[in-house]
mmCIF file of C-alpha atoms in Angstrom:
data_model
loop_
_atom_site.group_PDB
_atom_site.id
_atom_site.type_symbol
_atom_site.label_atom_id
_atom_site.label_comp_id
_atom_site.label_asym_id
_atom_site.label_seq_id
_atom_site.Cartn_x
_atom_site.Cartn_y
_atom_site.Cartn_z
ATOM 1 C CA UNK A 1 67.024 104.912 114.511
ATOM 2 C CA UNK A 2 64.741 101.801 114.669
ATOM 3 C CA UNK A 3 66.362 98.869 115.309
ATOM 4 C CA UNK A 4 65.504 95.556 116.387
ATOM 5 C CA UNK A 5 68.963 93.474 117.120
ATOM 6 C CA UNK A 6 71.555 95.479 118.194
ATOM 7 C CA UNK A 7 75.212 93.693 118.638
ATOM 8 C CA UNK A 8 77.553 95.461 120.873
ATOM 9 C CA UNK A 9 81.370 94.181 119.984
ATOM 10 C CA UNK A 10 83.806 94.680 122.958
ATOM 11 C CA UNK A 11 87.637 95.068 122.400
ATOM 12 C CA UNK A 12 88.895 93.546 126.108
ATOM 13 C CA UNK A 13 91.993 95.179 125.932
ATOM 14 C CA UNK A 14 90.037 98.560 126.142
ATOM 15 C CA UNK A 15 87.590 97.319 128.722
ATOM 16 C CA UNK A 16 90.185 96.722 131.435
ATOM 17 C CA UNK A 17 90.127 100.482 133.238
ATOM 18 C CA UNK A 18 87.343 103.234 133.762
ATOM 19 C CA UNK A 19 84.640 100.533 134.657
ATOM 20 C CA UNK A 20 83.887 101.021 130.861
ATOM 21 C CA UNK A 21 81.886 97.667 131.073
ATOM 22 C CA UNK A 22 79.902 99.768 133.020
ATOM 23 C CA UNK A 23 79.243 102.484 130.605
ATOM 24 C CA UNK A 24 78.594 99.707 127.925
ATOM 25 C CA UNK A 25 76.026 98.522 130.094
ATOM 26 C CA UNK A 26 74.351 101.853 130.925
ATOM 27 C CA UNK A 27 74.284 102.233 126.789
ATOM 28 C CA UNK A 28 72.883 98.664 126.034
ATOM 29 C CA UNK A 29 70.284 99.252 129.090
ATOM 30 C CA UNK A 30 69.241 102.414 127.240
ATOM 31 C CA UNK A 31 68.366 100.777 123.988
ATOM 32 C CA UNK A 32 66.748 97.761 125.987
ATOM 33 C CA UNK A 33 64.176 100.593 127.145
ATOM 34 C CA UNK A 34 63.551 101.548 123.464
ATOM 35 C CA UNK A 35 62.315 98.273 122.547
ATOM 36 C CA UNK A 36 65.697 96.734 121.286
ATOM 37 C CA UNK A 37 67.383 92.905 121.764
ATOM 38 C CA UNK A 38 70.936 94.219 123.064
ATOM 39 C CA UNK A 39 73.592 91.615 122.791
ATOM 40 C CA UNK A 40 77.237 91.651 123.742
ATOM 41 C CA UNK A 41 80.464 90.102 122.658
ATOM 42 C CA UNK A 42 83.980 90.759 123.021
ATOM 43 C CA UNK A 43 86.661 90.798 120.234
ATOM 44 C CA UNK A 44 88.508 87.058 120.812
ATOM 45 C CA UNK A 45 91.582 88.588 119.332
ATOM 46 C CA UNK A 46 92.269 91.530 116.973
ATOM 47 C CA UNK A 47 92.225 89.385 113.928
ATOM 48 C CA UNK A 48 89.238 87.502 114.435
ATOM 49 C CA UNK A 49 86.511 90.615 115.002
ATOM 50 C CA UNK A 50 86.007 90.455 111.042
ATOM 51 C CA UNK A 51 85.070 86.744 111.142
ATOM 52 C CA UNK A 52 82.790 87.672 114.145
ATOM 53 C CA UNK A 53 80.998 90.350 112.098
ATOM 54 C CA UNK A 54 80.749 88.129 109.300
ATOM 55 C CA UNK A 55 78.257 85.543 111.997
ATOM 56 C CA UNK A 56 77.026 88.920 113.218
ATOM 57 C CA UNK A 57 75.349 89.077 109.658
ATOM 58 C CA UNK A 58 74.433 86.343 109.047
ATOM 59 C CA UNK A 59 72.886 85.786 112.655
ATOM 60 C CA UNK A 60 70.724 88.967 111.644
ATOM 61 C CA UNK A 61 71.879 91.607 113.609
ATOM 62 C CA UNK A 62 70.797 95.387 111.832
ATOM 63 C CA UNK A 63 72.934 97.204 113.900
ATOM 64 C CA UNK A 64 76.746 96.935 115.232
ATOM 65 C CA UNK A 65 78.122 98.944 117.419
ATOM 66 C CA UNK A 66 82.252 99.193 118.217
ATOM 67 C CA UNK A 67 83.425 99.546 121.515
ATOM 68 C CA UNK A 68 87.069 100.216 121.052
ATOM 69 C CA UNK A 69 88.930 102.189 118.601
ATOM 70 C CA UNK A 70 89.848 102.595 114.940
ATOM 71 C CA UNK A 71 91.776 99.327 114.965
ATOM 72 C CA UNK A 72 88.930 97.325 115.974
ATOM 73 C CA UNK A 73 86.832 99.182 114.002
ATOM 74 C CA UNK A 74 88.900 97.966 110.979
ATOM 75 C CA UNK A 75 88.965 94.408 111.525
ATOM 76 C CA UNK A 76 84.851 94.797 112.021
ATOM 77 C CA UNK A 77 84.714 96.605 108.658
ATOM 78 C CA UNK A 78 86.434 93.445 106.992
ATOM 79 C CA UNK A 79 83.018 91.348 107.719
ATOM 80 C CA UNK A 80 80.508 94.286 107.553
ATOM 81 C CA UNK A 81 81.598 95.566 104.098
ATOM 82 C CA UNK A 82 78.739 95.082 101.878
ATOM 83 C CA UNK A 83 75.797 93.961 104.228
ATOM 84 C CA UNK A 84 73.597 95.775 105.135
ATOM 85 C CA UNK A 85 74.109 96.112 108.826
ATOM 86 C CA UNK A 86 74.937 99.505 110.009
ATOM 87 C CA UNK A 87 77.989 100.255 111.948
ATOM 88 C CA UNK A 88 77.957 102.371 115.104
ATOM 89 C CA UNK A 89 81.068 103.547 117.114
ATOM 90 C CA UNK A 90 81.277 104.131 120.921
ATOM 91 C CA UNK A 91 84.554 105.892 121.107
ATOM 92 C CA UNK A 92 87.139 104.058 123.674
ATOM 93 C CA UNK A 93 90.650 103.952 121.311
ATOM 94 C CA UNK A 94 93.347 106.288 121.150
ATOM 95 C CA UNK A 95 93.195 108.374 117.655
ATOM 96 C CA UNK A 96 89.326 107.878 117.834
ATOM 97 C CA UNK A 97 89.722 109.180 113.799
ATOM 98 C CA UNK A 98 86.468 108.143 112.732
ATOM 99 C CA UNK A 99 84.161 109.236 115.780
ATOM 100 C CA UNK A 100 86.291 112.859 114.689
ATOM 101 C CA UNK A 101 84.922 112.678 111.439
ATOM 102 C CA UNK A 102 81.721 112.060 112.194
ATOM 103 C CA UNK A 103 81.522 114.467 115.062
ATOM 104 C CA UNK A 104 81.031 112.684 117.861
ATOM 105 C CA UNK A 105 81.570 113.903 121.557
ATOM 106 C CA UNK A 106 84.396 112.372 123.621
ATOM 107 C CA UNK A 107 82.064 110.795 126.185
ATOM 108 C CA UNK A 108 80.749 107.372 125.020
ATOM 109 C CA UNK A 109 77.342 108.093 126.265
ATOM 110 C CA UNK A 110 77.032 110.871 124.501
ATOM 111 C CA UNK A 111 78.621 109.592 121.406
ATOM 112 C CA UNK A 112 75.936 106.607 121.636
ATOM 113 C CA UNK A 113 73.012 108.404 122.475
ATOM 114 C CA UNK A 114 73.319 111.093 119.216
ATOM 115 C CA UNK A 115 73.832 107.915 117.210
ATOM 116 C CA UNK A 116 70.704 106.770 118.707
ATOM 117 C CA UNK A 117 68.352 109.360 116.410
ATOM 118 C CA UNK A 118 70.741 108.765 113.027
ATOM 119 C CA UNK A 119 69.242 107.373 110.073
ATOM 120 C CA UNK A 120 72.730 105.134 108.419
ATOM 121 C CA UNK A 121 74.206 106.433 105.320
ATOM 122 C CA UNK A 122 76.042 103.997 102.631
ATOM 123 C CA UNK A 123 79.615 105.230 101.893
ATOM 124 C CA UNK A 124 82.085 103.875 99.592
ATOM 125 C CA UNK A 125 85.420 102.632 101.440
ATOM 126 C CA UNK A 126 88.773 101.988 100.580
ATOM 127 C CA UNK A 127 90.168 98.903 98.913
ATOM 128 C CA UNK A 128 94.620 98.034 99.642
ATOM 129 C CA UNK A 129 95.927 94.918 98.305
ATOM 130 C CA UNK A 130 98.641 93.744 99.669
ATOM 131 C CA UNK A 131 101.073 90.774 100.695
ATOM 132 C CA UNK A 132 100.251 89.544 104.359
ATOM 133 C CA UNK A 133 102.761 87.628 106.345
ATOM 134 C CA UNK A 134 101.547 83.964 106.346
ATOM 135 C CA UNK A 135 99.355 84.306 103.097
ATOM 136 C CA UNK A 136 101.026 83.052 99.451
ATOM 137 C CA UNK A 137 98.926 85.021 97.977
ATOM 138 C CA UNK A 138 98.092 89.172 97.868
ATOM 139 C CA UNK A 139 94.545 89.813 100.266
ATOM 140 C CA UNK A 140 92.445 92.175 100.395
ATOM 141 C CA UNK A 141 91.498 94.408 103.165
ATOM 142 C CA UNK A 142 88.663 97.479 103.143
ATOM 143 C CA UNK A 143 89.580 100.913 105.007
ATOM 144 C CA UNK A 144 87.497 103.852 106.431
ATOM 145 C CA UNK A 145 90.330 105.954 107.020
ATOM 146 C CA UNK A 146 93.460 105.962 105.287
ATOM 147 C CA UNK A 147 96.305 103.404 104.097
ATOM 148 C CA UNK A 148 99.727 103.868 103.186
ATOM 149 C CA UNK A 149 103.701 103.360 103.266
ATOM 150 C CA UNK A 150 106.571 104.759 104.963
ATOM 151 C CA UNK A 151 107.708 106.265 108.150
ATOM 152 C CA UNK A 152 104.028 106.159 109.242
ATOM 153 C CA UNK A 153 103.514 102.614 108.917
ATOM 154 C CA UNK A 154 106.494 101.885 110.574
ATOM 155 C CA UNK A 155 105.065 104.108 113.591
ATOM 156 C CA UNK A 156 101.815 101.874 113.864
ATOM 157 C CA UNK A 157 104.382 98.810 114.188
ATOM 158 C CA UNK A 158 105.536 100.874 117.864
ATOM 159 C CA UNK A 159 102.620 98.979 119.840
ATOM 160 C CA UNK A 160 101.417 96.022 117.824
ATOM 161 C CA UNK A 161 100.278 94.238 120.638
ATOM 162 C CA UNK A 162 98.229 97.260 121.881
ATOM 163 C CA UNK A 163 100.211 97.727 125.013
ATOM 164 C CA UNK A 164 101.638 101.034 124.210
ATOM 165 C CA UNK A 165 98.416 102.349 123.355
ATOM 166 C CA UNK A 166 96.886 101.421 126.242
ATOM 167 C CA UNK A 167 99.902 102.946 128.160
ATOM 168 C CA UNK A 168 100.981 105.929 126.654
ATOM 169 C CA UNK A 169 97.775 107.123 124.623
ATOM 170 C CA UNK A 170 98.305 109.920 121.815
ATOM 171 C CA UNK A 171 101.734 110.440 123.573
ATOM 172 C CA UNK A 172 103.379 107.642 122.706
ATOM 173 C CA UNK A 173 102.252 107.738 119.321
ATOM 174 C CA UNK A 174 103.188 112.302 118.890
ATOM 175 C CA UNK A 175 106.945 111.030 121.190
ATOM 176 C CA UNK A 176 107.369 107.613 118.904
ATOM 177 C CA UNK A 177 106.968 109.879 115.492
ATOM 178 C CA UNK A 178 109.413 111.993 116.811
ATOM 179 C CA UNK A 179 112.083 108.986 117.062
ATOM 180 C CA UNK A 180 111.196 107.351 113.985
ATOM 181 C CA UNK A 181 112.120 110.756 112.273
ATOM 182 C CA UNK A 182 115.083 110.907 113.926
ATOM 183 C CA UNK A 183 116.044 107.304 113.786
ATOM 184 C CA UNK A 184 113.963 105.114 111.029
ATOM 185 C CA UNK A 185 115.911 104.893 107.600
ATOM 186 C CA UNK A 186 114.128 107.337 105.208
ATOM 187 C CA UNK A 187 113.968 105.071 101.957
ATOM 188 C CA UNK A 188 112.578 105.338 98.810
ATOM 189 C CA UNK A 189 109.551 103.195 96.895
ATOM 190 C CA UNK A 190 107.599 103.933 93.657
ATOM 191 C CA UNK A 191 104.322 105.000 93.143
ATOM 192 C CA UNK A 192 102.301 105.360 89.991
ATOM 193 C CA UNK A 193 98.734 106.961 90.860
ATOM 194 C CA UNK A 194 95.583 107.198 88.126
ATOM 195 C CA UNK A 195 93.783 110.783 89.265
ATOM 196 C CA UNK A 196 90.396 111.658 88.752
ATOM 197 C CA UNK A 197 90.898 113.305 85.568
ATOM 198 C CA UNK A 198 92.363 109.828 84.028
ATOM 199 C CA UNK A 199 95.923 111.090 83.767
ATOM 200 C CA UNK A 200 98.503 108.346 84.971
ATOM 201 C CA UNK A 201 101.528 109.962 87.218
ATOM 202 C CA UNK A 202 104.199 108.611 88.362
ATOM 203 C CA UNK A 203 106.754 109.496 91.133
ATOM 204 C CA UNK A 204 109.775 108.407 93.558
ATOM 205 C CA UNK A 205 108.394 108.981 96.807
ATOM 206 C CA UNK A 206 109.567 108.715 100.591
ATOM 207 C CA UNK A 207 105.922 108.911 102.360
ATOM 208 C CA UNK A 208 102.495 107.927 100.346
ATOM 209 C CA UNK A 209 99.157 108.003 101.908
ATOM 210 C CA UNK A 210 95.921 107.675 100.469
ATOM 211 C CA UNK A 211 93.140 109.279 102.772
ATOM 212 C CA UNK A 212 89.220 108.887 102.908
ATOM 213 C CA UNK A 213 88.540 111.462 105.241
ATOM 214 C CA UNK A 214 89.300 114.975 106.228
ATOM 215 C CA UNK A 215 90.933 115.172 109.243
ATOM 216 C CA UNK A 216 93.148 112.922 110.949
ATOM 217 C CA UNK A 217 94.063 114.590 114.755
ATOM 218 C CA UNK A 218 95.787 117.689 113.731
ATOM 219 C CA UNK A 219 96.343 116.940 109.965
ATOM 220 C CA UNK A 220 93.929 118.193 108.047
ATOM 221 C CA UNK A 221 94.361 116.219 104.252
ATOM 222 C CA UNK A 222 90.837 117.184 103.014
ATOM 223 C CA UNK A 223 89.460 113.157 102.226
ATOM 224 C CA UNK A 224 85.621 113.273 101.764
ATOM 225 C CA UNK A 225 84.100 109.888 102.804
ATOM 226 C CA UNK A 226 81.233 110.355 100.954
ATOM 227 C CA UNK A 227 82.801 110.626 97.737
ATOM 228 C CA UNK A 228 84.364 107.482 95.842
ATOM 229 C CA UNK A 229 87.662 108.969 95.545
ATOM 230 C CA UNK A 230 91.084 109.314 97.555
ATOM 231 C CA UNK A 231 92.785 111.537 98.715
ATOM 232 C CA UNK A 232 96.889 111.330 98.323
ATOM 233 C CA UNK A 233 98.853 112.738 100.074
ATOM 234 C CA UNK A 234 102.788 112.082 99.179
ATOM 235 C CA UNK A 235 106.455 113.121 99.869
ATOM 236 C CA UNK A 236 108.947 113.093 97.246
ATOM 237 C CA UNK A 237 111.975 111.199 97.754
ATOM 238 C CA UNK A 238 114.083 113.188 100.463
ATOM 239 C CA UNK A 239 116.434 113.258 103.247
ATOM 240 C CA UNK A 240 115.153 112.881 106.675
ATOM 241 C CA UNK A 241 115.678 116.462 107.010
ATOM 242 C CA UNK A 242 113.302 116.887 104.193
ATOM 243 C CA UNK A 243 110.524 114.616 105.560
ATOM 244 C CA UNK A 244 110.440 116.837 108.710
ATOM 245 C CA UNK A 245 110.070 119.731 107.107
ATOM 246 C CA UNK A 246 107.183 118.154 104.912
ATOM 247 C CA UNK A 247 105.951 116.669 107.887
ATOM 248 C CA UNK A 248 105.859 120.120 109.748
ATOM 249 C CA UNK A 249 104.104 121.737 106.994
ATOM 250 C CA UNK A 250 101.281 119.430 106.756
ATOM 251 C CA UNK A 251 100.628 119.576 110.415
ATOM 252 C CA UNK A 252 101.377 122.906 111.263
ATOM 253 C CA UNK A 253 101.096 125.076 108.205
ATOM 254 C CA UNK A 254 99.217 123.266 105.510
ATOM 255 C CA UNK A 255 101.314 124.796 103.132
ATOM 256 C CA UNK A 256 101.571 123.043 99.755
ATOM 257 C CA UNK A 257 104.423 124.941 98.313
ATOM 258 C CA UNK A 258 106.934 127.739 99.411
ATOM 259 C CA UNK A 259 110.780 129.535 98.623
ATOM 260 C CA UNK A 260 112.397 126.200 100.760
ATOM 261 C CA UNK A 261 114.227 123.900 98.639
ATOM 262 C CA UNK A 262 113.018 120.734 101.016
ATOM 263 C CA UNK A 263 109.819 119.272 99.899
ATOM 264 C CA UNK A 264 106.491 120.304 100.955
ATOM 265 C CA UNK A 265 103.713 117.753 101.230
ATOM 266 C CA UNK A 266 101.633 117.278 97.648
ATOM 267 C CA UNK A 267 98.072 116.248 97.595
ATOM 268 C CA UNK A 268 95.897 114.164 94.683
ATOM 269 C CA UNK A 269 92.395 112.873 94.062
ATOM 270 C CA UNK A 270 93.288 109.990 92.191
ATOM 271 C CA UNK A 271 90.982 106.237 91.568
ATOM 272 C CA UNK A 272 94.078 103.953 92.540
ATOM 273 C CA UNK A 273 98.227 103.607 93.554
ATOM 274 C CA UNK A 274 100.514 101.268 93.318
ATOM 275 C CA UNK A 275 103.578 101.023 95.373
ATOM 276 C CA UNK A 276 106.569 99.065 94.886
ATOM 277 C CA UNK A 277 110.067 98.959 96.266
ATOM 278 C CA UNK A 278 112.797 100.461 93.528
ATOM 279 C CA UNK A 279 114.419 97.806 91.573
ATOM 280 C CA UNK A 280 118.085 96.944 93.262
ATOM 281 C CA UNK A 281 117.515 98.957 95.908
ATOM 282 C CA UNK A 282 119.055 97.980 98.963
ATOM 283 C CA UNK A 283 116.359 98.409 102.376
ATOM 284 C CA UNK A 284 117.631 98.908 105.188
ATOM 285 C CA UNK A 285 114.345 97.706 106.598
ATOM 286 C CA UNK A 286 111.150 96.339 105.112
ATOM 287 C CA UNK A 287 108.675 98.651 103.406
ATOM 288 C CA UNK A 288 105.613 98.523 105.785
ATOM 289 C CA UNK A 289 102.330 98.711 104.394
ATOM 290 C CA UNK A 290 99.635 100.090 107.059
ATOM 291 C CA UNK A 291 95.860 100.660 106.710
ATOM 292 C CA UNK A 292 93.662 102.243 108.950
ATOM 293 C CA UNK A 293 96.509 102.768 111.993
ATOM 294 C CA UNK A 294 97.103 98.517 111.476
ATOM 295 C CA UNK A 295 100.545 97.172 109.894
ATOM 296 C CA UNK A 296 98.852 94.481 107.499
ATOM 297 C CA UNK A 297 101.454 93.765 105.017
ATOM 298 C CA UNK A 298 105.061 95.031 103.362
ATOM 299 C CA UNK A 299 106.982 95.433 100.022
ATOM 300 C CA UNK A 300 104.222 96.609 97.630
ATOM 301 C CA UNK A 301 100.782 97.521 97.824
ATOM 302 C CA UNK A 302 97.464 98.487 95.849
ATOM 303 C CA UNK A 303 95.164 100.702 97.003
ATOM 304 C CA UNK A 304 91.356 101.919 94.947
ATOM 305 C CA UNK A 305 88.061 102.486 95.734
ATOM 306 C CA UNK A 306 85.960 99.543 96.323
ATOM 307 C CA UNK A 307 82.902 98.328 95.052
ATOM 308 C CA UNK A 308 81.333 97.575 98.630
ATOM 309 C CA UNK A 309 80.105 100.174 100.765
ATOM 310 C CA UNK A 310 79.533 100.414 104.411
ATOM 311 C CA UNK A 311 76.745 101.763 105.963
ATOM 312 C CA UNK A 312 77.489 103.643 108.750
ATOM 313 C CA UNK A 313 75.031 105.755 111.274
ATOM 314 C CA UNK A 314 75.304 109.411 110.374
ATOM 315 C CA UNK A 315 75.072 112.419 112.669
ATOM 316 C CA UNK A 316 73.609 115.329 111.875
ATOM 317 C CA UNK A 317 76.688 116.970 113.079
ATOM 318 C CA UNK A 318 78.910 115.355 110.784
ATOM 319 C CA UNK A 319 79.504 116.665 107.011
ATOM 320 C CA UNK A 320 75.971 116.328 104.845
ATOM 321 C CA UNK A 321 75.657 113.213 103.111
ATOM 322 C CA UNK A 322 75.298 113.478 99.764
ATOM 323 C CA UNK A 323 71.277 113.670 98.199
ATOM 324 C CA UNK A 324 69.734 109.526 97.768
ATOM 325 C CA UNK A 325 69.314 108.633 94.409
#
């Protein structure tokens, strides 16, 4: 990898324990050695890392690396997409989604230094539109990972400050799904999806995610980043009984379709969905609208593939990029 200005971002929340400022440093000392201006800032707040990235750019960094996890990474993206900086990860967050897509080890050092010898690779990212509390109009936002509605969205809403992640890890996320199912109204919205094949669909659903990679912890929804296309993944409209059982299935048995009445989960490559609530519908609570593990929005939602790309540092361990034109 030859680089020149290198920009570590910091999230301080994820800083506080491990003397992981330390293992920053160790990293940043490392590329010093190689010839490389090292610089570091941390994240002011978890909304402002995209306007940071944005003077990143424009200051004339060439490479960024993350210190956090896939939330930080996300607000990052929102200022990197279309530049031509390339985005590194050092692995510190909870899910860690991403660094498990690209195939990076646990340890940060590790993670860095096999970044070190990639060449970046330019891959197409998602695109939700959406209506943001405090904005009159719809935004836009850019994902790496996956965006969606329903009982999921309303699980990233457990720890919006960050606190419970920092806390309780995976844990509080596998023990908070568990209560959500067992609590959280199970409501309806609308979705009407465009697939690949130009066919328009159209469905009731209870759960809708649209999913740019392959694996996501334990679910494994078959998303191929390097591929302009999503990956759906839906529940019909059901009872809460029927969302566990979809839910089991796409965790534990991948199955698609059986001899149970309850639903199973259904997958799609489709170009773009729209959600909406169902006309005269009465919510219990509001329809959540989450990308990338972040609550951004509620009530409706579009979601595509976006004309900027990110460019990203690819391992050789991770899935082979697709042949340069």
């Amino acid at each position: 990898m030859e680089t020149r200005r290198v920009l570590f971002f910091l999230n301080p929340l994820l800083m506080e324990r491990r003397n992981r400022r330390m293992i920053v440093e160790q990293i940043a000392a490392r590329l010093r050695s190689s010839g490389c201006t090292v610089d570091m800032q941390d994240t002011l707040s978890a909304h402002s890392a995209g306007e940071q990235a944005q003077d990143a750019v424009k200051a004339g960094y060439d490479t960024i690396f993350v210190c956090g996890g896939d939330g930080t990474i996300f607000q990052v993206i929102q200022g990197l997409a279309g530049s031509d900086v390339a985005l590194g990860i050092i692995p510190f967050g909870t899910g860690n989604v991403l660094a498990q897509n690209l195939r990076l080890p646990r340890d940060p050092v590790a993670a860095a230094e096999l970044q070190f010898q990639c060449e970046p690779v330019s891959i197409p990212l998602g695109k939700i539109t959406c209506k943001t509390p405090g904005h009159v109009k719809d935004k836009n936002w850019y994902f790496a990972i996956a965006a969606g509605i329903g009982v999921h969205a309303a699980l990233m809403n457990l720890a919006p400050t960050g606190h419970g992640k920092r806390v309780g890890g995976r844990a509080a996320y596998y023990f908070g799904g568990i209560n959500l199912l067992l609590r959280h109204p199970i409501e309806p919205f609308e979705v009407e999806m465009q697939t690949v094949d130009g066919c328009t669909r159209s469905l009731r659903a209870s759960e809708m995610i649209a999913v740019r990679v392959g694996e996501i912890n334990r679910w494994r929804p078959g998303g191929k980043m390097l591929e302009p296309v999503l990956r759906l993944a839906t529940v019909p409209e059901t009872s809460r009984l029927g969302l566990v059982h979809a839910s089991f299935h796409a965790l534990a048995t991948r199955k698609t379709q059986g001899t149970s009445r309850l639903p199973y989960p259904s997958y799609d490559d489709v170009t773009q969905i729209t959600c909406r609530p169902v006309a005269d519908y009465e919510y219990q609570t509001p329809l959540l609208v989450e990308a990338d593990g972040e609550v951004i929005g509620m009530k409706q939602a579009t979601v595509s593939i976006a004309q900027r790309r990110l460019r990203m540092l690819w391992p050789k361990t991770a899935p082979t990029p697709a042949p340069r034109s």
